[in-house]
Tab-separated table of C-alpha atoms and ligand atoms in Angstrom:
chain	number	residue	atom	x	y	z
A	1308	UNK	CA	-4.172	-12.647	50.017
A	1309	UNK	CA	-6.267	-9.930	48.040
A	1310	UNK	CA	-7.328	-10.680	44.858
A	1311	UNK	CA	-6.461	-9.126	41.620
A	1312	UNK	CA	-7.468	-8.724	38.199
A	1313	UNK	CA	-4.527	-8.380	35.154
A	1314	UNK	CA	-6.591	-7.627	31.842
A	1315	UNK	CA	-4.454	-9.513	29.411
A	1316	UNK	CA	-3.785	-9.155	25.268
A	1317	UNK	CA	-3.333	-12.351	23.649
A	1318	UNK	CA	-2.247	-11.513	20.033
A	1319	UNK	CA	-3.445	-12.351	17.292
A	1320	UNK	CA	-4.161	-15.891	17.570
A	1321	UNK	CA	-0.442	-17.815	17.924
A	1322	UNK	CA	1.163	-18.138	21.061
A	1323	UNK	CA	4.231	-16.969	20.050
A	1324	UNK	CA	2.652	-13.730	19.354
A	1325	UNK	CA	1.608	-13.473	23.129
A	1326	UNK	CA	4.078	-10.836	24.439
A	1327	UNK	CA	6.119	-12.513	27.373
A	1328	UNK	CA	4.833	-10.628	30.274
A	1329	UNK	CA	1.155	-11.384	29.282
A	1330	UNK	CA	2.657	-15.192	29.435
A	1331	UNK	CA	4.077	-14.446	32.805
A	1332	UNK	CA	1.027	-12.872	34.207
A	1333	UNK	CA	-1.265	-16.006	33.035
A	1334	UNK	CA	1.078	-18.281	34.440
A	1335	UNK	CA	0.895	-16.034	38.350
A	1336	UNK	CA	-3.365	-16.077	37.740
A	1337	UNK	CA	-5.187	-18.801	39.734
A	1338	UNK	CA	-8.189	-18.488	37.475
A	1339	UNK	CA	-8.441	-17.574	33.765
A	1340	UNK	CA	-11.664	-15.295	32.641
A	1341	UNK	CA	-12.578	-15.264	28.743
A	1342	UNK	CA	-14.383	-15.793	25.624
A	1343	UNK	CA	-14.006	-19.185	24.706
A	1344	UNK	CA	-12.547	-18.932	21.145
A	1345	UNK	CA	-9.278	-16.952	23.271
A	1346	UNK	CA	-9.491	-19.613	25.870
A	1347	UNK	CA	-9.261	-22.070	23.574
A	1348	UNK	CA	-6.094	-20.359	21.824
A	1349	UNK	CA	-4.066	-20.551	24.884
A	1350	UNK	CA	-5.084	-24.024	25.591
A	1351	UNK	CA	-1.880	-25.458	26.069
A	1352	UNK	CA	-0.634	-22.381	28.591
A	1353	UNK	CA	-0.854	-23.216	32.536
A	1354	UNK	CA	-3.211	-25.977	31.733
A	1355	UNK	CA	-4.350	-26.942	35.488
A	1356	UNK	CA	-5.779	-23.036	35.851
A	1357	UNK	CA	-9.347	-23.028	36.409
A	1358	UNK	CA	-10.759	-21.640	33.794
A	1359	UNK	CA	-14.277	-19.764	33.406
A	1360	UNK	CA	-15.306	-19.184	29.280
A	1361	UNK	CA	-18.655	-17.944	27.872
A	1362	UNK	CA	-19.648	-16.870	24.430
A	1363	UNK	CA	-19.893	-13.788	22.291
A	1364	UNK	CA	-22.541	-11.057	23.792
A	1365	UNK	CA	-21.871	-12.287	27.473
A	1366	UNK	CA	-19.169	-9.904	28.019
A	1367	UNK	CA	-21.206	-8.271	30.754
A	1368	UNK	CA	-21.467	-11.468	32.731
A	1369	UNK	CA	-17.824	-12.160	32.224
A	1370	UNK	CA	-16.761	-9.043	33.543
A	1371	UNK	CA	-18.500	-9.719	36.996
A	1372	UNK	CA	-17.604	-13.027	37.424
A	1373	UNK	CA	-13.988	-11.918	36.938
A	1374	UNK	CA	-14.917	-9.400	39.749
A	1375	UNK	CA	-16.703	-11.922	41.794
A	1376	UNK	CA	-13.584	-14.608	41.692
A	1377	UNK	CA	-11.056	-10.932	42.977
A	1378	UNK	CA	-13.223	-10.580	45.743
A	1379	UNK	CA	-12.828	-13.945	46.998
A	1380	UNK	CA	-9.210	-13.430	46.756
A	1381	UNK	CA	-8.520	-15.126	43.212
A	1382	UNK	CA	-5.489	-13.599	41.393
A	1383	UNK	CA	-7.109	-13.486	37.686
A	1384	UNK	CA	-6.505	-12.931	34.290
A	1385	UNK	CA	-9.497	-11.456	32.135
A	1386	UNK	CA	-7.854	-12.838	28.394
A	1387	UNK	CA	-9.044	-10.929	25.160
A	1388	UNK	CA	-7.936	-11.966	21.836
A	1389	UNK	CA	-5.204	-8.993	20.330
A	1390	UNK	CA	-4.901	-5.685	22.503
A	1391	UNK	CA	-7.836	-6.111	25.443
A	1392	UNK	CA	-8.323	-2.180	25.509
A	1393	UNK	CA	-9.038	-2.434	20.969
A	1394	UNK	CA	-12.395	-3.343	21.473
A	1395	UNK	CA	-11.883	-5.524	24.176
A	1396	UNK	CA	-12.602	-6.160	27.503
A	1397	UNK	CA	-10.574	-3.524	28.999
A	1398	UNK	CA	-13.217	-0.812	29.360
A	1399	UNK	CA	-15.803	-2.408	30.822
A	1400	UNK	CA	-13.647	-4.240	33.660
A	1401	UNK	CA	-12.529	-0.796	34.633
A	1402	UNK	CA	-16.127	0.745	34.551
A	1403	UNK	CA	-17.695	-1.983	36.640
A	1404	UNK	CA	-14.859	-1.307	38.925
A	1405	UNK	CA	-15.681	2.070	39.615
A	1406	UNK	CA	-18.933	1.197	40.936
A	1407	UNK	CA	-17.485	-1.348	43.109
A	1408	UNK	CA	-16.602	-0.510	46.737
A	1409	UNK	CA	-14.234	-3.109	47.392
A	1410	UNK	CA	-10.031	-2.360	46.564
A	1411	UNK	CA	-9.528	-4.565	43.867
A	1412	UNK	CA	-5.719	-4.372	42.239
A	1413	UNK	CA	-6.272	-4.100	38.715
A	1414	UNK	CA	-3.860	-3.918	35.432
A	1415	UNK	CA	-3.878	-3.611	31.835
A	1416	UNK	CA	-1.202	-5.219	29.740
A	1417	UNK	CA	-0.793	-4.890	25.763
A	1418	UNK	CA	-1.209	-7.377	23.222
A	1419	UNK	CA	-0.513	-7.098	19.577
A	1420	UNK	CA	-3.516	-5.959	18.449
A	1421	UNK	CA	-5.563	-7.213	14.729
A	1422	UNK	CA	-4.252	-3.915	12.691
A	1423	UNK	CA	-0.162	-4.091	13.686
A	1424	UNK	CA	-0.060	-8.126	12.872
A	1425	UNK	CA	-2.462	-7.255	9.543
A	1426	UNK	CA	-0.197	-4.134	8.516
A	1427	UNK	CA	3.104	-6.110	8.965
A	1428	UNK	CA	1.698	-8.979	6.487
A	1429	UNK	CA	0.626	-6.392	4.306
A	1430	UNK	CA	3.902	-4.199	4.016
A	1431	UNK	CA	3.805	-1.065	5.562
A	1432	UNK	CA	0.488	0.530	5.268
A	1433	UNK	CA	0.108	1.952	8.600
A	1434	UNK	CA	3.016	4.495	8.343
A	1435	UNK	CA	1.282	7.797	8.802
A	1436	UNK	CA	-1.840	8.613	10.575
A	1437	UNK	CA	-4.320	6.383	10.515
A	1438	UNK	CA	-7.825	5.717	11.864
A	1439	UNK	CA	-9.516	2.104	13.189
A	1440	UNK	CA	-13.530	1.769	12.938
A	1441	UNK	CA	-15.191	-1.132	14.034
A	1442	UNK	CA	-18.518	-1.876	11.115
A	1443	UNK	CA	-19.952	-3.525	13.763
A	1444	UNK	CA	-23.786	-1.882	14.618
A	1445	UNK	CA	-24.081	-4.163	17.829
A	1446	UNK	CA	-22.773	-1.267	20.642
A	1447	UNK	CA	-22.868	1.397	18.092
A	1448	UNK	CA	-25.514	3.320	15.241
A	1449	UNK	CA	-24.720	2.768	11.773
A	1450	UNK	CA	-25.155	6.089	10.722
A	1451	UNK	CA	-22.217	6.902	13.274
A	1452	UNK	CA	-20.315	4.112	11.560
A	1453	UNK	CA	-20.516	6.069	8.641
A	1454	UNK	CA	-20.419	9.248	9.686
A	1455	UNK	CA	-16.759	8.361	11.362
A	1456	UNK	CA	-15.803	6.232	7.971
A	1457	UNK	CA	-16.553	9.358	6.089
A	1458	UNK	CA	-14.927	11.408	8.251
A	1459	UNK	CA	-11.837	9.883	8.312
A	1460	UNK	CA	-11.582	8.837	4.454
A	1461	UNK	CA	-11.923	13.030	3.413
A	1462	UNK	CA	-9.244	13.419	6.210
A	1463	UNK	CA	-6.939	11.370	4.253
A	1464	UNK	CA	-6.176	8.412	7.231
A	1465	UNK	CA	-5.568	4.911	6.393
A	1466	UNK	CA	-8.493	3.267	7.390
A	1467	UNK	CA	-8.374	-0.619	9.316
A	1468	UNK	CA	-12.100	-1.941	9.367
A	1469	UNK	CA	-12.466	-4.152	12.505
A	1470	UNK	CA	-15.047	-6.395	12.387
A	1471	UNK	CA	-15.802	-5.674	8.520
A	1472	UNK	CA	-18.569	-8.309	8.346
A	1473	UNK	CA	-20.956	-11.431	10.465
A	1474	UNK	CA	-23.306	-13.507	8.665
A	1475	UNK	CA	-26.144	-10.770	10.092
A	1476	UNK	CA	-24.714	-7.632	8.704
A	1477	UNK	CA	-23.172	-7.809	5.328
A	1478	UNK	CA	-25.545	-5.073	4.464
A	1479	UNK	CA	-22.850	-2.402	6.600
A	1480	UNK	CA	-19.904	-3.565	4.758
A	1481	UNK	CA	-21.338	-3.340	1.412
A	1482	UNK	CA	-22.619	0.723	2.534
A	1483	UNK	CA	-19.100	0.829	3.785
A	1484	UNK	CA	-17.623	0.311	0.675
A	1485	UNK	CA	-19.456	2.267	-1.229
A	1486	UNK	CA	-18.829	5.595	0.847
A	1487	UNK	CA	-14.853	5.005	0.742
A	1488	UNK	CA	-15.468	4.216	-3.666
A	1489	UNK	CA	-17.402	7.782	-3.442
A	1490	UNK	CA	-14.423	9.298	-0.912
A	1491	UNK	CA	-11.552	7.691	-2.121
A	1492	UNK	CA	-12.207	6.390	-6.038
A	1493	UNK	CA	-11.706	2.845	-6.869
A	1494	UNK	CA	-7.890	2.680	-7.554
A	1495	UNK	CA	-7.379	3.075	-3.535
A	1496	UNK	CA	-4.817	0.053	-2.790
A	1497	UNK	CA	-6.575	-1.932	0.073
A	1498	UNK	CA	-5.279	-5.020	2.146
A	1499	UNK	CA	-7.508	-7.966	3.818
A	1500	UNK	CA	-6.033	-10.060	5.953
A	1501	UNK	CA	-8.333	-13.290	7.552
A	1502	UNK	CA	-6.983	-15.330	10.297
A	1503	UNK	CA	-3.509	-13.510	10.992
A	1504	UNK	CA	-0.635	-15.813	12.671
A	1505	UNK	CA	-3.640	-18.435	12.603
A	1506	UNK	CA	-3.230	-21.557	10.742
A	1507	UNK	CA	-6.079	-20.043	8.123
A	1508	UNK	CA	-4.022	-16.997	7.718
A	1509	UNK	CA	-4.379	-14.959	4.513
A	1510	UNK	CA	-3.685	-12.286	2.664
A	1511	UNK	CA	-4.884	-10.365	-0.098
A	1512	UNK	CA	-3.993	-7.081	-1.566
A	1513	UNK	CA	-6.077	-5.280	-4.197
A	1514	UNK	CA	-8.653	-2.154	-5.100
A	1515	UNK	CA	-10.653	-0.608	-3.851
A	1516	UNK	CA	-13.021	-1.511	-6.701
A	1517	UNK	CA	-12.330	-5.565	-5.637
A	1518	UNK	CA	-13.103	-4.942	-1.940
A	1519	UNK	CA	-17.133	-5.702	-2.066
A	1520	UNK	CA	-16.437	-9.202	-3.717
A	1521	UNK	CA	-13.407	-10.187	-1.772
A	1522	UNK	CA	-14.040	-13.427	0.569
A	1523	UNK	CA	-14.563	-12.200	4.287
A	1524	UNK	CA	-15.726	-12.751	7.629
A	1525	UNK	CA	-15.269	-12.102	11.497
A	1526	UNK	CA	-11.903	-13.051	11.482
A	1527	UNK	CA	-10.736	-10.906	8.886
A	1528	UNK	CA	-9.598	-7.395	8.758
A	1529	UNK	CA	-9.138	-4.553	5.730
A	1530	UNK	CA	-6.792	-1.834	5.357
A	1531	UNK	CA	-7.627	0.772	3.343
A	1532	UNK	CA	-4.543	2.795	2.118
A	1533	UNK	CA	-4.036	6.753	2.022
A	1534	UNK	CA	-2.987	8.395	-0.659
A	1535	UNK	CA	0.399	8.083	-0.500
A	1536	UNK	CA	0.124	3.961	-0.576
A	1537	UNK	CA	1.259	2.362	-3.647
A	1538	UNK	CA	1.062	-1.572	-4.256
A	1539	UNK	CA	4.800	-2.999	-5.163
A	1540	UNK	CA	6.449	-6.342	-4.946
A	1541	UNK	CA	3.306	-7.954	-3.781
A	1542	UNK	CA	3.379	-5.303	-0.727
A	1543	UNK	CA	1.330	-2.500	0.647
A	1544	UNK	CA	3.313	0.913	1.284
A	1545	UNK	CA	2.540	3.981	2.650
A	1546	UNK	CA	5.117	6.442	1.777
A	1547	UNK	CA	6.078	8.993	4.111
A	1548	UNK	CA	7.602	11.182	2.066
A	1549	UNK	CA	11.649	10.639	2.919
A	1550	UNK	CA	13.562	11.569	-0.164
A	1551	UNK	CA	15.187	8.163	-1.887
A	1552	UNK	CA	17.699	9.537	-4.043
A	1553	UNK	CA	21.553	8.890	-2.842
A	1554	UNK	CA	22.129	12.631	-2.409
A	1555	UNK	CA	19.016	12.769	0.047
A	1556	UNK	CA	19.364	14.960	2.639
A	1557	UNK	CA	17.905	12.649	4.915
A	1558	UNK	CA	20.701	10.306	4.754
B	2746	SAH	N1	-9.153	-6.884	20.718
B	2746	SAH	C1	-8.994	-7.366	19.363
B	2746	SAH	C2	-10.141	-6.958	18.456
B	2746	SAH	C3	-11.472	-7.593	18.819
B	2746	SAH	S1	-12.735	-7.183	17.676
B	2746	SAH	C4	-7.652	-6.859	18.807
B	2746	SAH	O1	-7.017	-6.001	19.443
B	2746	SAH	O2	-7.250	-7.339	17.732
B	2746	SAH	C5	-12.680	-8.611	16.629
B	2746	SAH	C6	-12.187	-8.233	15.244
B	2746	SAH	O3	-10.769	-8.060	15.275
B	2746	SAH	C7	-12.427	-9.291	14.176
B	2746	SAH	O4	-13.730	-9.217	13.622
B	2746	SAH	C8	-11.378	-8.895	13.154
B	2746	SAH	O5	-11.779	-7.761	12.420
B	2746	SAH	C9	-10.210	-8.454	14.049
B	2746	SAH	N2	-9.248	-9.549	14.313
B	2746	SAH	C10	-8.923	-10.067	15.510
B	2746	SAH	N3	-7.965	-11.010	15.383
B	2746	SAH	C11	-7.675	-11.082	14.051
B	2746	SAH	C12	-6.767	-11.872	13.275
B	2746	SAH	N4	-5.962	-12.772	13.858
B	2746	SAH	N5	-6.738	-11.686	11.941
B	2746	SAH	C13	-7.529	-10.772	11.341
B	2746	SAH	N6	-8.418	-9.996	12.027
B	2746	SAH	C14	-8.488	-10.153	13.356
C-alpha cells in the first residue's frame, strides 16, 4: 500500500474539541508525527500507534520524518495543536513535498483554531473583519510585526495576537502594546484568554490600558476589539450594526 500523509488540527487542547473526522483520520494512521505537548494531548486516542514527537524548533526534522515514514508506505498523521495551516505545520509539509519526486497522497483537515475557541469564551468579538498576527520574531522581523500590527489597528480590524509572549521576548509584547495604546487609545475593550478548553483555562476581559500588566504566556492569546466592541454582562461584543429596536427592519 502507498503511504500517505493527513495533516491534522487538534483543537484547542480537549479532545472533545477535536472535530470527528480529524478523530477518524488518527484512528486510520499507522504512525502519529508531532510536537510532543499535542502528542501528549491526544494521549489517550489510538494508544498502540507508533508515535514519533520532538520539541519546539524541530519542525523541520518533523516534517521529513513524516515524509520518510509515507515513503515506506506508513499511512500518517502530522498532529498540530488548533488549525495545522494557523501557524502550523501545514505549510511546510506541503513545501517539502514539492521538492519531493515521489507521489505521496497528502491532506489537510481543520481544527478549531486558538482565536474561534478564545472569541467564543470571550463573547463575540470576532464578528466583523478581523486580522491574526503572530508577536513571535522567531520566522519573522519585528519591525514587520509592527508594521502589520499598525497596519491593521488604523484599518479598524479586531486584532488576535498569537503567540503574545515567551520568557525570551517580552520586550515585543510590551512594543506591541504600546503601538495599539498610540492607534487605538486606552479604553479599547481587549480579551486574554490562557489555556482555552484546557484544565488552566482562563479568561479575562479588560483595557487596553490593563493589557501590559495582565498575566501571560505561550499559551495564552489576546483579542483586541474594533471599534464597534463594547464590554457587557461580563462579555466581549462586536456589534455589527443590525438595528435592535422591535420595529427593525431587519426583523
Ligand atoms: N495552530 C495553532 C496555533 C499555534 S501558534 C492554532 O491554530 O491555534 C501557538 C499559539 O497559539 C500560542 O502561543 C497561543 O497564542 C495560541 N494558542 C494555541 N492554543 C491555545 C489555547 N488553547 N488557548 C489560548 N491560546 C492558544
Amino acid at each position: 500500500m502507498s503511504g500517505s500523509i493527513r495533516i491534522i488540527g487538534t483543537g484547542p487542547g480537549n479532545l472533545s474539541w477535536c472535530a470527528p473526522g480529524a478523530i477518524s483520520a488518527l484512528e486510520k494512521s499507522t504512525v502519529i508525527v508531532g510536537y510532543q505537548t499535542y502528542l501528549d494531548q491526544i494521549a489517550e486516542l489510538c494508544p498502540q500507534t507508533p508515535r514519533y514527537g520532538n520539541g519546539m524548533r524541530r519542525e523541520v526534522e518533523r516534517a521529513k520524518k513524516a515524509i520518510a515514514f509515507a515513503r515506506e508506505g506508513h499511512q500518517v498523521a502530522v498532529v498540530s495543536g488548533g488549525d495545522a495551516g494557523i501557524y502550523g505545520m501545514a505549510g511546510l509539509v506541503l513545501e517539502l513535498l514539492c521538492l519531493d519526486d515521489t507521489a505521496i497522497e497528502v491532506e489537510v483537515l481543520p481544527g478549531i483554531t486558538a482565536l474561534t475557541a478564545a472569541a467564543a469564551l470571550l463573547g463575540a468579538p470576532l464578528m466583523s473583519d478581523f486580522a491574526a498576527i503572530s508577536l513571535s520574531d522567531y520566522l519573522v522581523p519585528s519591525e514587520t510585526i509592527f508594521r502589520r500590527l499598525r497596519a491593521a489597528a488604523l484599518a479598524d480590524f479586531a486584532i488576535c495576537l498569537y503567540n503574545p509572549t515567551s520568557a525570551r521576548r517580552r520586550g515585543i509584547f510590551e512594543t506591541a502594546c504600546s503601538i495599539l495604546i498610540e492607534t487605538l487609545g486606552e479604553a479599547r475593550p481587549v480579551g486574554l484568554v490562557r489555556a482555552a478548553f484546557r484544565p488552566a483555562q482562563s479568561v479575562q476581559i479588560g483595557l487596553l490600558s490593563e493589557l501590559s500588566r495582565m498575566e501571560l504566556g505561550m499559551d495564552s492569546i489576546v483579542i483586541v476589539g474594533n471599534s464597534a466592541t463594547k464590554i457587557a454582562r461580563g462579555r466581549m461584543i462586536s456589534s455589527r450594526g443590525y438595528r435592535l429596536t422591535e420595529n427593525s427592519a431587519n426583523f
